[in-house]
mmCIF file of C-alpha atoms in Angstrom:
data_model
loop_
_atom_site.group_PDB
_atom_site.id
_atom_site.type_symbol
_atom_site.label_atom_id
_atom_site.label_comp_id
_atom_site.label_asym_id
_atom_site.label_seq_id
_atom_site.Cartn_x
_atom_site.Cartn_y
_atom_site.Cartn_z
ATOM 1 C CA MET B 535 -14.835 12.646 9.690
ATOM 2 C CA THR B 536 -14.761 16.321 8.472
ATOM 3 C CA ASP B 537 -17.468 18.003 6.512
ATOM 4 C CA LEU B 538 -14.885 18.281 3.601
ATOM 5 C CA LEU B 539 -14.117 14.452 3.528
ATOM 6 C CA TYR B 540 -17.958 13.583 4.131
ATOM 7 C CA SER B 541 -18.539 15.773 0.742
ATOM 8 C CA TYR B 542 -16.621 13.058 -0.919
ATOM 9 C CA THR B 543 -18.470 10.027 -0.156
ATOM 10 C CA THR B 544 -21.044 10.639 -2.753
ATOM 11 C CA THR B 545 -18.062 11.095 -5.561
ATOM 12 C CA VAL B 546 -16.938 7.527 -4.357
ATOM 13 C CA LYS B 547 -20.187 6.102 -5.016
ATOM 14 C CA PHE B 548 -20.442 8.101 -8.252
ATOM 15 C CA LEU B 549 -17.317 6.852 -9.507
ATOM 16 C CA GLY B 550 -17.891 3.394 -8.545
ATOM 17 C CA SER B 551 -20.949 3.115 -10.566
ATOM 18 C CA VAL B 552 -19.718 4.926 -13.458
ATOM 19 C CA LEU B 553 -16.026 3.152 -13.800
ATOM 20 C CA GLY B 554 -17.513 -0.284 -13.128
ATOM 21 C CA PRO B 555 -16.694 -3.499 -11.259
ATOM 22 C CA ASP B 556 -12.798 -3.388 -12.260
ATOM 23 C CA TYR B 557 -12.296 -0.215 -10.416
ATOM 24 C CA GLU B 558 -12.000 0.339 -6.803
ATOM 25 C CA VAL B 559 -12.879 3.731 -5.151
ATOM 26 C CA VAL B 560 -11.728 4.416 -1.411
ATOM 27 C CA LEU B 561 -11.894 7.384 0.568
ATOM 28 C CA GLN B 562 -9.641 7.286 3.745
ATOM 29 C CA ASP B 563 -9.527 9.444 6.823
ATOM 30 C CA LEU B 564 -5.922 10.238 7.794
ATOM 31 C CA SER B 565 -6.956 10.936 11.454
ATOM 32 C CA ASN B 566 -7.789 7.440 11.865
ATOM 33 C CA ILE B 567 -4.993 5.618 10.487
ATOM 34 C CA ASN B 568 -6.224 2.050 12.171
ATOM 35 C CA HIS B 569 -9.618 2.495 10.469
ATOM 36 C CA SER B 570 -8.964 4.724 7.758
ATOM 37 C CA VAL B 571 -11.561 3.479 4.978
ATOM 38 C CA ILE B 572 -14.817 5.439 5.520
ATOM 39 C CA ALA B 573 -16.251 4.874 2.077
ATOM 40 C CA ILE B 574 -15.395 2.363 -0.244
ATOM 41 C CA GLU B 575 -17.131 0.999 -3.492
ATOM 42 C CA ASN B 576 -15.955 -2.520 -5.452
ATOM 43 C CA GLY B 577 -14.008 -3.430 -2.273
ATOM 44 C CA HIS B 578 -14.100 -6.980 -3.639
ATOM 45 C CA ILE B 579 -10.986 -6.027 -5.683
ATOM 46 C CA SER B 580 -8.732 -5.468 -2.685
ATOM 47 C CA GLY B 581 -10.622 -7.381 0.049
ATOM 48 C CA ARG B 582 -11.283 -4.076 2.083
ATOM 49 C CA THR B 583 -14.453 -2.813 3.939
ATOM 50 C CA ILE B 584 -15.212 0.104 5.593
ATOM 51 C CA GLY B 585 -12.849 0.374 8.683
ATOM 52 C CA SER B 586 -9.718 -1.056 7.145
ATOM 53 C CA PRO B 587 -6.554 0.615 7.835
ATOM 54 C CA LEU B 588 -4.093 2.445 5.747
ATOM 55 C CA THR B 589 -1.690 0.798 3.485
ATOM 56 C CA SER B 590 2.223 0.944 3.944
ATOM 57 C CA ALA B 591 2.308 2.766 0.705
ATOM 58 C CA VAL B 592 0.232 5.570 1.881
ATOM 59 C CA PHE B 593 2.823 5.830 5.014
ATOM 60 C CA GLN B 594 5.690 6.176 2.222
ATOM 61 C CA MET B 595 3.629 9.114 0.743
ATOM 62 C CA LEU B 596 3.209 10.479 3.928
ATOM 63 C CA SER B 597 6.859 10.360 5.205
ATOM 64 C CA SER B 598 8.125 11.794 1.894
ATOM 65 C CA LYS B 599 5.841 14.424 2.154
ATOM 66 C CA VAL B 600 5.176 14.247 -1.500
ATOM 67 C CA TYR B 601 1.834 16.493 -0.666
ATOM 68 C CA GLU B 602 3.757 19.367 -0.281
ATOM 69 C CA GLU B 603 4.596 19.469 -4.296
ATOM 70 C CA ASP B 604 1.702 17.114 -5.774
ATOM 71 C CA ASP B 605 -1.794 16.839 -5.309
ATOM 72 C CA PHE B 606 -1.831 13.390 -6.207
ATOM 73 C CA ILE B 607 0.243 10.246 -7.289
ATOM 74 C CA ALA B 608 -0.926 8.296 -10.257
ATOM 75 C CA ASN B 609 -0.559 4.920 -11.883
ATOM 76 C CA TYR B 610 1.595 3.081 -9.409
ATOM 77 C CA LYS B 611 1.712 -0.520 -8.738
ATOM 78 C CA GLY B 612 -0.877 -2.393 -6.420
ATOM 79 C CA VAL B 613 -1.041 -6.149 -5.632
ATOM 80 C CA ALA B 614 -4.443 -7.440 -4.582
ATOM 81 C CA GLU B 615 -4.740 -10.412 -2.017
ATOM 82 C CA ASN B 616 -5.499 -12.615 -4.928
ATOM 83 C CA GLY B 617 -2.169 -11.706 -6.536
ATOM 84 C CA HIS B 618 -3.905 -9.421 -9.404
ATOM 85 C CA ILE B 619 -1.714 -6.338 -10.324
ATOM 86 C CA LEU B 620 -3.272 -3.323 -9.884
ATOM 87 C CA ARG B 621 -3.047 0.272 -11.401
ATOM 88 C CA SER B 622 -3.426 2.678 -8.350
ATOM 89 C CA SER B 623 -3.759 6.194 -7.880
ATOM 90 C CA SER B 624 -4.335 8.279 -4.727
ATOM 91 C CA MET B 625 -5.511 12.060 -4.508
ATOM 92 C CA PHE B 626 -4.628 14.257 -1.512
ATOM 93 C CA ILE B 627 -7.440 15.863 0.211
ATOM 94 C CA LYS B 628 -6.019 19.012 2.107
ATOM 95 C CA ASP B 629 -7.444 21.448 4.608
ATOM 96 C CA SER B 630 -7.120 25.225 4.103
ATOM 97 C CA ASN B 631 -3.443 24.959 5.535
ATOM 98 C CA GLY B 632 -2.383 22.351 2.823
ATOM 99 C CA ASN B 633 -2.056 19.633 5.261
ATOM 100 C CA PRO B 634 -3.440 16.142 3.995
ATOM 101 C CA ILE B 635 -6.471 15.114 5.916
ATOM 102 C CA GLY B 636 -7.825 12.083 3.755
ATOM 103 C CA LEU B 637 -7.026 10.317 0.557
ATOM 104 C CA LEU B 638 -9.376 9.347 -2.569
ATOM 105 C CA CYS B 639 -7.801 6.243 -4.131
ATOM 106 C CA ILE B 640 -8.718 4.502 -7.166
ATOM 107 C CA ASN B 641 -7.384 0.807 -8.156
ATOM 108 C CA PHE B 642 -7.843 -0.469 -11.354
ATOM 109 C CA ASP B 643 -7.757 -4.236 -11.895
ATOM 110 C CA ASP B 644 -7.237 -4.980 -15.712
ATOM 111 C CA SER B 645 -6.686 -8.887 -15.490
ATOM 112 C CA ARG B 646 -10.003 -9.380 -17.181
ATOM 113 C CA TYR B 647 -8.981 -7.533 -20.086
ATOM 114 C CA MET B 648 -5.371 -9.094 -19.863
ATOM 115 C CA GLU B 649 -6.902 -12.561 -20.189
ATOM 116 C CA LEU B 650 -9.319 -11.377 -23.262
ATOM 117 C CA HIS B 651 -5.925 -9.953 -24.803
ATOM 118 C CA GLU B 652 -3.991 -12.926 -24.504
ATOM 119 C CA LYS B 653 -6.834 -15.233 -25.841
ATOM 120 C CA LEU B 654 -7.411 -12.966 -28.983
ATOM 121 C CA PHE B 655 -3.677 -12.934 -29.408
ATOM 122 C CA SER B 656 -3.111 -16.703 -28.996
ATOM 123 C CA LEU B 657 -5.902 -17.237 -31.733
ATOM 124 C CA ILE B 658 -4.356 -14.399 -33.966
ATOM 125 C CA HIS B 659 -0.781 -15.278 -33.503
ATOM 126 C CA PRO B 660 -0.383 -18.611 -31.663
ATOM 127 C CA GLY B 661 3.540 -18.798 -32.307
ATOM 128 C CA ASN B 662 4.210 -15.407 -31.424
ATOM 129 C CA PHE B 663 1.800 -15.759 -28.269
ATOM 130 C CA VAL B 664 4.048 -18.866 -26.952
ATOM 131 C CA LYS B 665 7.203 -17.279 -27.546
ATOM 132 C CA ASN B 666 5.920 -14.113 -25.377
ATOM 133 C CA MET B 667 4.540 -16.137 -22.788
ATOM 134 C CA SER B 668 7.858 -17.572 -21.921
ATOM 135 C CA SER B 669 10.146 -14.505 -22.369
ATOM 136 C CA GLY B 670 9.788 -13.300 -18.750
ATOM 137 C CA VAL B 671 9.293 -9.983 -17.144
ATOM 138 C CA ALA B 672 9.993 -6.960 -19.342
ATOM 139 C CA GLU B 673 13.244 -4.934 -18.130
ATOM 140 C CA SER B 674 13.010 -1.581 -16.281
ATOM 141 C CA LYS B 675 13.563 1.286 -18.499
ATOM 142 C CA GLY B 676 16.157 3.023 -16.303
ATOM 143 C CA ASN B 677 16.554 5.243 -13.248
ATOM 144 C CA VAL B 678 13.139 6.444 -12.628
ATOM 145 C CA LYS B 679 13.119 9.133 -9.704
ATOM 146 C CA ASP B 680 9.422 9.444 -9.337
ATOM 147 C CA LEU B 681 8.062 8.060 -6.153
ATOM 148 C CA SER B 682 5.259 6.275 -8.143
ATOM 149 C CA SER B 683 7.588 3.876 -9.510
ATOM 150 C CA ARG B 684 9.108 2.856 -6.342
ATOM 151 C CA ILE B 685 6.073 1.982 -4.421
ATOM 152 C CA THR B 686 4.088 -1.473 -4.425
ATOM 153 C CA GLU B 687 1.040 -1.286 -2.536
ATOM 154 C CA SER B 688 -0.604 -4.231 -1.129
ATOM 155 C CA PHE B 689 -3.822 -4.189 0.837
ATOM 156 C CA ALA B 690 -4.320 -5.461 4.473
ATOM 157 C CA ILE B 691 -8.084 -5.917 5.809
ATOM 158 C CA ASP B 692 -7.068 -5.177 9.248
ATOM 159 C CA VAL B 693 -4.496 -3.651 11.466
ATOM 160 C CA ALA B 694 -3.142 -7.180 12.587
ATOM 161 C CA SER B 695 -2.626 -8.124 8.966
ATOM 162 C CA LEU B 696 -1.091 -4.620 7.868
ATOM 163 C CA ARG B 697 1.423 -5.219 11.060
ATOM 164 C CA GLU B 698 2.287 -8.560 9.714
ATOM 165 C CA GLN B 699 2.789 -7.490 6.008
ATOM 166 C CA ILE B 700 4.887 -4.426 6.860
ATOM 167 C CA PHE B 701 7.259 -6.657 9.182
ATOM 168 C CA ASN B 702 7.338 -9.270 6.341
ATOM 169 C CA ASP B 703 8.405 -7.140 4.033
ATOM 170 C CA ALA B 704 11.276 -5.466 5.998
ATOM 171 C CA THR B 705 12.536 -9.117 7.114
ATOM 172 C CA ALA B 706 12.293 -10.560 3.715
ATOM 173 C CA ASN B 707 15.930 -10.530 2.810
ATOM 174 C CA PHE B 708 17.176 -12.056 5.943
ATOM 175 C CA THR B 709 17.651 -15.635 6.220
ATOM 176 C CA THR B 710 18.318 -15.860 9.718
ATOM 177 C CA PRO B 711 15.325 -16.407 12.084
ATOM 178 C CA VAL B 712 14.444 -12.710 13.364
ATOM 179 C CA ASP B 713 14.744 -13.637 16.842
ATOM 180 C CA ARG B 714 18.305 -14.612 16.533
ATOM 181 C CA LEU B 715 19.634 -11.532 14.826
ATOM 182 C CA ASN B 716 22.196 -9.531 15.951
ATOM 183 C CA GLN B 717 21.490 -5.763 17.148
ATOM 184 C CA ASN B 718 22.987 -3.835 14.109
ATOM 185 C CA GLU B 719 20.558 -6.292 11.918
ATOM 186 C CA ARG B 720 17.661 -5.456 14.064
ATOM 187 C CA LYS B 721 18.392 -1.898 13.997
ATOM 188 C CA GLU B 722 18.210 -1.943 10.365
ATOM 189 C CA ILE B 723 14.755 -3.676 10.419
ATOM 190 C CA MET B 724 13.424 -1.084 12.905
ATOM 191 C CA ILE B 725 14.603 1.585 10.500
ATOM 192 C CA LYS B 726 12.433 -0.151 7.742
ATOM 193 C CA LEU B 727 9.408 -0.354 10.022
ATOM 194 C CA TYR B 728 9.741 2.888 11.471
ATOM 195 C CA GLU B 729 9.892 4.430 7.631
ATOM 196 C CA GLN B 730 6.807 2.095 6.846
ATOM 197 C CA GLY B 731 4.950 3.708 9.236
ATOM 198 C CA LEU B 732 4.514 0.326 11.590
ATOM 199 C CA PHE B 733 4.724 2.168 14.715
ATOM 200 C CA GLN B 734 1.704 4.500 14.097
ATOM 201 C CA LEU B 735 -0.327 1.414 14.022
ATOM 202 C CA LYS B 736 -1.767 0.184 17.447
ATOM 203 C CA GLY B 737 -0.223 -2.697 19.493
ATOM 204 C CA SER B 738 2.771 -2.483 17.349
ATOM 205 C CA ILE B 739 5.134 -2.207 19.998
ATOM 206 C CA PRO B 740 4.112 -5.593 21.623
ATOM 207 C CA PHE B 741 4.148 -7.042 18.213
ATOM 208 C CA VAL B 742 7.845 -6.146 17.407
ATOM 209 C CA ALA B 743 8.962 -6.969 20.617
ATOM 210 C CA LYS B 744 7.427 -10.579 20.655
ATOM 211 C CA ARG B 745 8.742 -11.078 17.118
ATOM 212 C CA PHE B 746 12.441 -10.215 18.228
ATOM 213 C CA SER B 747 11.951 -11.891 21.696
ATOM 214 C CA CYS B 748 12.868 -9.260 23.399
ATOM 215 C CA SER B 749 11.055 -6.652 25.866
ATOM 216 C CA GLN B 750 8.838 -3.716 25.030
ATOM 217 C CA ALA B 751 11.617 -1.573 26.443
ATOM 218 C CA THR B 752 14.110 -2.699 23.921
ATOM 219 C CA ILE B 753 11.885 -1.620 21.136
ATOM 220 C CA TYR B 754 11.388 1.982 22.834
ATOM 221 C CA ARG B 755 15.025 2.195 23.060
ATOM 222 C CA TYR B 756 15.471 1.229 19.427
ATOM 223 C CA LEU B 757 12.963 3.966 18.458
ATOM 224 C CA GLY B 758 14.699 6.528 20.799
ATOM 225 C CA GLU B 759 17.854 6.201 18.821
ATOM 226 C CA ILE B 760 16.134 6.233 15.427
ATOM 227 C CA ASN B 761 14.535 9.702 16.557
ATOM 228 C CA ASN B 762 17.824 10.988 17.564
#
């Protein structure tokens, strides 16, 4: 941990105390992606502790190099392990050359307030409450190019869980078992896994090879084709 990152540890404790138990505050060290969380307050929200890995959403931010234009990304969607929807924000901590070395993240769980809102609304307008509850998900407002609108962050407590999470997301649209997919389908999945940062995690090559029922050499060959 650099002195600059260490200076933010007090900020994490301060914000965690001031904002309260519905706000998770996290400090992450990008030099150790497998165990990036170096300080955390109100970790019950995501279930993470010190030593938990980066999220796939952070890999997206880094691969898109959004930090070159913005110092933070605010109010994107997060999903906690218990299914609660979070409002997540991340600030890039940069060195003197403008390179990101860490992240200060805040995840707000508004589920308690939503429950209170629903109870109050059901008392004041019981008829409308039933109608609104059965109306389904609101429609999108249109084409939003901002990265924050395209990110959905899920939180893994360890590297093994993160590997599974990224792999399951990348293969969710395939109905055929992964070990029976053809070469083009596997390449499509490999590109998704690469873009989501899976291969930066420890043990990912043997993990993917096992899921594909192929050799590790085959996975390295796929990666070579992607890089070229």
